[in-house]
Tab-separated table of C-alpha atoms in Angstrom:
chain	number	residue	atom	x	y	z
D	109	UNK	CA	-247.330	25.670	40.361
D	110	UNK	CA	-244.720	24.078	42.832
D	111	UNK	CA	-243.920	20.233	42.840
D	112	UNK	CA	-247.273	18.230	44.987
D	113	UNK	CA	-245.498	14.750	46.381
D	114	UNK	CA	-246.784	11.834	44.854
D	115	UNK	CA	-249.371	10.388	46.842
D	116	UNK	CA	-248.133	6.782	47.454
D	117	UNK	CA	-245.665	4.604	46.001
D	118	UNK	CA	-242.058	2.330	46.487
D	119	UNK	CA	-239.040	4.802	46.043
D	120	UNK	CA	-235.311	3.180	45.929
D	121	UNK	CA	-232.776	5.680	45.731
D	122	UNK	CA	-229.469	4.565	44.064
D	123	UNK	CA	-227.366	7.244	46.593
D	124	UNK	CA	-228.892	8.618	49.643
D	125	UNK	CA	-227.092	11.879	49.073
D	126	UNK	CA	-228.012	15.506	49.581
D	127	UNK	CA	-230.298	15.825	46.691
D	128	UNK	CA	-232.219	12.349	47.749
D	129	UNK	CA	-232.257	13.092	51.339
D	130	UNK	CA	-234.435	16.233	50.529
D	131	UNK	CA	-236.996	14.604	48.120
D	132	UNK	CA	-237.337	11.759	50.816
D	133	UNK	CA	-238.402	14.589	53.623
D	134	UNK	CA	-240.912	15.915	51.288
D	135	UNK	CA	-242.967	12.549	50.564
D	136	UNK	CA	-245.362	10.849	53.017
D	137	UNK	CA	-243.654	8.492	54.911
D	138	UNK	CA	-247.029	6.660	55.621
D	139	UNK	CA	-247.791	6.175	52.171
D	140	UNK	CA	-244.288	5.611	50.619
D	141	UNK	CA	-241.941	2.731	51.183
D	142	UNK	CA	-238.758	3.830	51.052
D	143	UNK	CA	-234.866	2.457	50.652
D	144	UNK	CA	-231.620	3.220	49.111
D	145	UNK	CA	-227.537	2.621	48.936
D	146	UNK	CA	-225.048	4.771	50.969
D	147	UNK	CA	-221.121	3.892	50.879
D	148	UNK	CA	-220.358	3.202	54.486
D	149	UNK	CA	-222.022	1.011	57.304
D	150	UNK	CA	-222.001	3.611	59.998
D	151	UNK	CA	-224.736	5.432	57.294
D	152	UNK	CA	-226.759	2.488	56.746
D	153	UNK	CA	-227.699	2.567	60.537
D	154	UNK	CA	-228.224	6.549	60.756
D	155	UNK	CA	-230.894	5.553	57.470
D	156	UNK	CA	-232.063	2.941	59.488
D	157	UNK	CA	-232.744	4.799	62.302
D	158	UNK	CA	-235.221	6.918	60.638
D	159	UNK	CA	-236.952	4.217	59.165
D	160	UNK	CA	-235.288	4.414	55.721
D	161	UNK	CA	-234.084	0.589	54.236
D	162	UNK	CA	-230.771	1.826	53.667
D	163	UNK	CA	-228.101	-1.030	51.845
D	164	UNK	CA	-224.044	-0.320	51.675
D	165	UNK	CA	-223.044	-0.886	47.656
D	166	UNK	CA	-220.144	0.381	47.084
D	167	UNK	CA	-220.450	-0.061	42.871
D	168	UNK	CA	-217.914	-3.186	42.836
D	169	UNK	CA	-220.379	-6.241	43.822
D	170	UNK	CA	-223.836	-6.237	44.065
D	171	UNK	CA	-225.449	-6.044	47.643
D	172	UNK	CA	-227.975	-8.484	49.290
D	173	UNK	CA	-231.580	-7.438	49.452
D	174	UNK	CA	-231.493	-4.699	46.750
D	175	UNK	CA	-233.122	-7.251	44.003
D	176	UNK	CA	-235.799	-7.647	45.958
D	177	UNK	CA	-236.340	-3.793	46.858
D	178	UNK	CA	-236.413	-3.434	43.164
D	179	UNK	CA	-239.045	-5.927	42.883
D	180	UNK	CA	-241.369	-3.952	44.806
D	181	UNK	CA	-240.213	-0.209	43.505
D	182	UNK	CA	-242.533	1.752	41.682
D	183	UNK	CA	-240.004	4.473	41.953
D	184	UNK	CA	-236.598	4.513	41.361
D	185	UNK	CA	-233.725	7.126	41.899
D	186	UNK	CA	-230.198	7.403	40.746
D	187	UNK	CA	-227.669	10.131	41.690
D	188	UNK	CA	-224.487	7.433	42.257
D	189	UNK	CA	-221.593	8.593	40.262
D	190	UNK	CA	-220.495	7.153	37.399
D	191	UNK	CA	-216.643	5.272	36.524
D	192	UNK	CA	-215.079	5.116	33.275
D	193	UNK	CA	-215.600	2.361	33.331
D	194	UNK	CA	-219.689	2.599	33.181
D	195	UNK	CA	-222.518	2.996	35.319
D	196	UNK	CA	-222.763	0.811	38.821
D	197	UNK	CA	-226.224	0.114	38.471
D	198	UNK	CA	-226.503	-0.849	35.705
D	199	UNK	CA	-223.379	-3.150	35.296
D	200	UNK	CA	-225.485	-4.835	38.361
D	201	UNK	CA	-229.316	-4.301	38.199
D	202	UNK	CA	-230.161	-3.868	35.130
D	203	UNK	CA	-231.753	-7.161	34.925
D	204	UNK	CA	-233.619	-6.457	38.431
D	205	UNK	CA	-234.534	-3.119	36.893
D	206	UNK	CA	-236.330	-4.653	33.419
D	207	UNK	CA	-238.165	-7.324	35.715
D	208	UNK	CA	-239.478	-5.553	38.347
D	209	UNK	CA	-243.783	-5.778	37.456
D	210	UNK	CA	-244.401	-2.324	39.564
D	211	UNK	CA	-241.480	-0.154	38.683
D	212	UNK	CA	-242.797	2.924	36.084
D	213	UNK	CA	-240.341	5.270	36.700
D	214	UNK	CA	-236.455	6.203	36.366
D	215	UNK	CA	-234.917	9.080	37.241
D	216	UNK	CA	-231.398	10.218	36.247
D	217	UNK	CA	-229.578	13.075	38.081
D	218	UNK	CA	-226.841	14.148	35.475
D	219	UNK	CA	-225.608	17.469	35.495
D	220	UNK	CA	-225.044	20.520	32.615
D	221	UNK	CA	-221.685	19.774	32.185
D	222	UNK	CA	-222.942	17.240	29.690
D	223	UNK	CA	-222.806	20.565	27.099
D	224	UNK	CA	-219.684	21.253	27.386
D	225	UNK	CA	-217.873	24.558	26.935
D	226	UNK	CA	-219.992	27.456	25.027
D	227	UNK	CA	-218.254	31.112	25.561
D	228	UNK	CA	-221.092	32.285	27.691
D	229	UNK	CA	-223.510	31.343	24.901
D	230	UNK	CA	-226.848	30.273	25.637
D	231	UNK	CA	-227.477	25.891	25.419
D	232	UNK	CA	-230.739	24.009	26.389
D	233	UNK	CA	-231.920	20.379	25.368
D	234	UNK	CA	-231.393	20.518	22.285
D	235	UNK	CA	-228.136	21.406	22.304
D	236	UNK	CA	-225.543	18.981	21.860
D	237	UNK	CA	-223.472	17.329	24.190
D	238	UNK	CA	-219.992	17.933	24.499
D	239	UNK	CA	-218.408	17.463	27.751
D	240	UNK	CA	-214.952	18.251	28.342
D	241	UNK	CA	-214.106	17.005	32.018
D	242	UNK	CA	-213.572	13.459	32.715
D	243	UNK	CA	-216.546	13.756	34.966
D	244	UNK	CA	-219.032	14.948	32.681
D	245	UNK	CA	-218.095	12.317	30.332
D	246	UNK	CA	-218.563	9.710	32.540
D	247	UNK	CA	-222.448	11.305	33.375
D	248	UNK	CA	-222.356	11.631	29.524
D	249	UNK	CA	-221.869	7.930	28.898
D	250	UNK	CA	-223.956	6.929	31.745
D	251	UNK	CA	-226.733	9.305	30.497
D	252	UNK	CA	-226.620	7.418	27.305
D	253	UNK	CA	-226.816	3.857	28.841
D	254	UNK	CA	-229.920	5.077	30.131
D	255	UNK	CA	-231.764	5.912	27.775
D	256	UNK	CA	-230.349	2.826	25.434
D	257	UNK	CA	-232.093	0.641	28.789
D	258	UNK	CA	-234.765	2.450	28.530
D	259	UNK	CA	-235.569	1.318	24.793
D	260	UNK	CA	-234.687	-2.267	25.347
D	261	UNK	CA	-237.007	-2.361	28.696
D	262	UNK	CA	-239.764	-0.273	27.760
D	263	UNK	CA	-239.004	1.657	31.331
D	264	UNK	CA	-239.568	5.197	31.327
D	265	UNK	CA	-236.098	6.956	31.960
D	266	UNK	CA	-236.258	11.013	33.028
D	267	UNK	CA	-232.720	12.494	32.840
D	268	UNK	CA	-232.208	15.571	34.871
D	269	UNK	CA	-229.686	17.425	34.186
D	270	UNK	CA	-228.728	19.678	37.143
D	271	UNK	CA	-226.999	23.158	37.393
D	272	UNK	CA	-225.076	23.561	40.498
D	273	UNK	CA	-226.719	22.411	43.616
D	274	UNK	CA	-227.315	24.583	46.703
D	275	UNK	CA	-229.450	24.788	49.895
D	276	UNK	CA	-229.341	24.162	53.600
D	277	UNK	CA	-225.850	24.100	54.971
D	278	UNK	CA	-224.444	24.508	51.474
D	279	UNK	CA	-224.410	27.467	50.154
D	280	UNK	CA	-222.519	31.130	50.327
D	281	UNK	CA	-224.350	32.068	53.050
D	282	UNK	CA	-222.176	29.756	54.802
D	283	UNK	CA	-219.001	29.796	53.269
D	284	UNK	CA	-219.001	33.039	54.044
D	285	UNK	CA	-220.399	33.010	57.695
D	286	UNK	CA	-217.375	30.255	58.194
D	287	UNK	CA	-214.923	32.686	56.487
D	288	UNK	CA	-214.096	30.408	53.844
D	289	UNK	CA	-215.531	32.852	50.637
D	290	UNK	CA	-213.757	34.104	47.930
D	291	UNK	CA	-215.047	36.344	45.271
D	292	UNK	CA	-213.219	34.663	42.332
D	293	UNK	CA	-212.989	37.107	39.109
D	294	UNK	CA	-212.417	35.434	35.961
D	295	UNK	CA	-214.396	37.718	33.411
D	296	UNK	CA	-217.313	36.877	31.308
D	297	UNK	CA	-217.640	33.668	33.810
D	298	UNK	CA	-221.551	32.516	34.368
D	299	UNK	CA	-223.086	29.881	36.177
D	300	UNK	CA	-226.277	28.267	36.764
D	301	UNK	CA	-227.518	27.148	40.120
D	302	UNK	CA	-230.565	25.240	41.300
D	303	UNK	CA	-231.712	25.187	45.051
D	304	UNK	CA	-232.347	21.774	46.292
D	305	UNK	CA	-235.845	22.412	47.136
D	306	UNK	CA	-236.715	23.237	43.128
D	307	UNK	CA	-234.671	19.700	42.626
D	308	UNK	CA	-237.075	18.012	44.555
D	309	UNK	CA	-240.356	20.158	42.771
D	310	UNK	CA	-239.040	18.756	39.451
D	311	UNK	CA	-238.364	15.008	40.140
D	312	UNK	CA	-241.640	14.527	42.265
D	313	UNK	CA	-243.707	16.176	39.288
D	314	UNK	CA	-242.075	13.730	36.914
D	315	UNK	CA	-242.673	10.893	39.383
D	316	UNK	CA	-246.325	12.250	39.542
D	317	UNK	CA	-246.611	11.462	36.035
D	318	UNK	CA	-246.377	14.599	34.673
D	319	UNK	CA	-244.381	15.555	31.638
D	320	UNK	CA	-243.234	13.918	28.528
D	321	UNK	CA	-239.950	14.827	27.775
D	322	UNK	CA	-237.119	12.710	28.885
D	323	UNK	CA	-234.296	15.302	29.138
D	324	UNK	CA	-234.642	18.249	31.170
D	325	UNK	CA	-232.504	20.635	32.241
D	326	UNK	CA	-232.883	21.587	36.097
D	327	UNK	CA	-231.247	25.079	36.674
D	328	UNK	CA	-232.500	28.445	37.739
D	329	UNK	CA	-233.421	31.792	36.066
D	330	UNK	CA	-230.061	33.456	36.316
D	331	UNK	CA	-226.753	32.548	35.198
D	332	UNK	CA	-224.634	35.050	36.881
D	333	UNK	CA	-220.940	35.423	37.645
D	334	UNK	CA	-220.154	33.747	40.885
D	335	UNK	CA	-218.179	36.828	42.660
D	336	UNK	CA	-222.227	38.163	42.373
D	337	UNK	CA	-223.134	35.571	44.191
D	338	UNK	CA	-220.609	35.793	47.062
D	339	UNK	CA	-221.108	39.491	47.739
D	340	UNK	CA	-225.014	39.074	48.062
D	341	UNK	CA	-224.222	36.579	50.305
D	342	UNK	CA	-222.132	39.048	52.255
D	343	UNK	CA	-224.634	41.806	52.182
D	344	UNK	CA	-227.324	39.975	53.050
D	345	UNK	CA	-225.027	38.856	56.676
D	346	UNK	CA	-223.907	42.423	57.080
D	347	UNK	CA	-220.403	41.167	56.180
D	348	UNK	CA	-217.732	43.354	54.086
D	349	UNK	CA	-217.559	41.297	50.653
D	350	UNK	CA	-214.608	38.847	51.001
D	351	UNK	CA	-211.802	39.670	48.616
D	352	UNK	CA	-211.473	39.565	45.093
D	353	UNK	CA	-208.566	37.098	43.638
D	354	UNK	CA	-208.235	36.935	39.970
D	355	UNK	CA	-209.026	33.334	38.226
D	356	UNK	CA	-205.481	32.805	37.612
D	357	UNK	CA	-203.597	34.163	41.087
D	358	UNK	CA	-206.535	31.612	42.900
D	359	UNK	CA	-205.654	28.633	44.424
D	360	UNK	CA	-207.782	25.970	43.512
D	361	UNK	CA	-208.477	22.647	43.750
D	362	UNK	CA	-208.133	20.619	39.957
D	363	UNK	CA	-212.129	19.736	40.186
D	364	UNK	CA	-212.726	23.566	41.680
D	365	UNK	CA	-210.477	25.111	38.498
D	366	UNK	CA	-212.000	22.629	35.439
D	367	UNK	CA	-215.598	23.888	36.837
D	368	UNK	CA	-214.065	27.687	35.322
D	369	UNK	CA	-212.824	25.642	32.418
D	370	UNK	CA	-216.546	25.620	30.683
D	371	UNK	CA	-219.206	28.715	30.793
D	372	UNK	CA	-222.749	28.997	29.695
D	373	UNK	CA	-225.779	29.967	30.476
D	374	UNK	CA	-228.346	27.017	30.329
D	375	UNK	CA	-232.095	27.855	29.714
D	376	UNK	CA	-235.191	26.004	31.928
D	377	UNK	CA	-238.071	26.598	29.844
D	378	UNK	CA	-238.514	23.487	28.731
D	379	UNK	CA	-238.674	21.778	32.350
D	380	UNK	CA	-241.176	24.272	33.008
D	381	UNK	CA	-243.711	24.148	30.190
D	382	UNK	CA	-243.243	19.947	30.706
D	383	UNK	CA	-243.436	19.880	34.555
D	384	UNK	CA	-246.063	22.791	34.457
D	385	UNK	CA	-243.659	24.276	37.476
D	386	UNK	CA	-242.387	27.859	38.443
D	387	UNK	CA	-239.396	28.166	40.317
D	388	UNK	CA	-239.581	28.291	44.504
D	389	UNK	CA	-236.249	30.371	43.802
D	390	UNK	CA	-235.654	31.770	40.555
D	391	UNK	CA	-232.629	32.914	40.896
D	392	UNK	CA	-229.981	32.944	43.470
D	393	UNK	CA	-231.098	36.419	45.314
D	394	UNK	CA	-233.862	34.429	46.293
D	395	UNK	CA	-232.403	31.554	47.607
D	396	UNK	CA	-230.047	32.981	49.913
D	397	UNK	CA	-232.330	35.211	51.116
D	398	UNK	CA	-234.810	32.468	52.300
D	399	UNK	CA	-231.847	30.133	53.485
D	400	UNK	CA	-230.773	33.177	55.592
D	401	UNK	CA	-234.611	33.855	57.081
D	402	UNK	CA	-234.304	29.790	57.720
D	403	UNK	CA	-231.159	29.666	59.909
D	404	UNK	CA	-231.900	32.863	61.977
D	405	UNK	CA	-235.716	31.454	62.708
């Protein structure tokens, strides 16, 4: 079973990012109410545009109008990054969040870098956390504000923990179409991935009421070595496979390197059995395959 949209509601998306944008174009836009925060002005009016209440809140101050979009969500999604320094939302609507009468559901996009580093050994929910980036800590720390709001509120909290993200107009099909691919080879190296559309599958059967666990790990069937995943790419364009650089002779960015810094493979059964879903894309192969059908359509 794939995720069904809700059939009505109040959704309020802290961060109309990638991940949001494609959950909003799978709901009913005559039966849901929708708004959310972006960073810049020139966004709010694209939002606007398209009929989305869209609010700039930039995490330092809180914004005019979002208390009372909160009083009226039944729905609510956060994807804004943590600081060290805490969550944004919280450290400003927390109090909005408790008091709103219609609101029944949280949802938390975190990511697997919660667990840390495990040698290319297996992890899942009940693993425990130990990030090592600054980044992951932050989620981390954020993940467990959550859930401590959630037991003073009585709110129910989902956290998601998501595997890396990929889908239209990000993913290897086009880094390599725009000649920007390189097949990385650090051995033993495995990651998870999640297309955006099985993102959406899991958060609108939780918002659907489905499910009872409150930690779930979003990620595909695969955890596969990324060079893998740039030479299917390749193949599937008719393109010779970019080349291979070694993990230490590549030039990387700090956040691209400390990704290498942790491997694992993380397992999904539990979002499955809880969500009652199957994968739209199980594994990468998949994925690119349909993304590549999609752009040449």
């Amino acid at each position: 079973m794939t995720g069904a949209p809700p059939t009505s509601g109040s959704l309020f998306c802290f961060g109309l990012g990638y991940s949001a944008r494609h959950l909003i174009g799978r709901l009913d836009r005559s039966a849901w109410s929708i708004a959310g925060t972006v960073r810049g002005p020139q966004s709010a009016l694209s939002w606007r545009d398209n009929g989305i209440d869209a609010y700039v809140f930039d995490g330092t101050t809180p914004t005019p109008g979002i208390e009372a979009a909160l009083a009226k969500a039944t729905h609510v999604l956060l994807s804004a990054p943590p600081g060290a320094d805490g969550d944004p939302v919280l450290a400003h609507y927390r109090a909005s969040l408790a008091a709103s009468p219609a609101l029944t559901w949280i949802g938390y996009l975190s990511t697997v870098g919660v667990y840390g580093e495990h040698n290319g050994g297996w992890v899942d929910e009940t693993t425990p956390a130990a990030p090592v980036s600054a980044r992951s800590k932050n989620r981390r720390a954020a993940e467990q504000a959550w859930k401590a709001c959630s037991a003073e509120t009585g709110k129910r909290v989902v956290i998601f923990r998501l595997a890396g993200i990929y889908g239209p107009g990000r993913s290897a099909i086009d880094s390599v179409r725009q000649g920007r691919a390189r097949r990385i080879i650090k051995p033993g190296q495995r990651f998870n991935r999640i297309h955006v559309t099985d993102i959406a599958n899991a958060v609108m059967a939780s918002m659907d009421g489905r499910g009872d666990a409150t930690i779930l790990n979003v990620t595909d069937d695969l955890p596969a070595p990324p060079q893998d995943v740039i030479a299917y790419a390749a193949e599937l364009l008719g393109l010779p496979p970019p080349p291979a650089v070694q993990f230490d002779e590549a030039d990387l960015s700090p956040m691209a390197r400390s990704f290498y810094g942790e491997n694992k493979r993380v397992r999904n059964d539990l979002m499955k059995r809880d969500l009652g879903l199957e994968l739209t894309y199980p594994t990468y192969r998949e994925g690119l395959t349909a993304l590549l059908r999609d752009t040449n359509s």
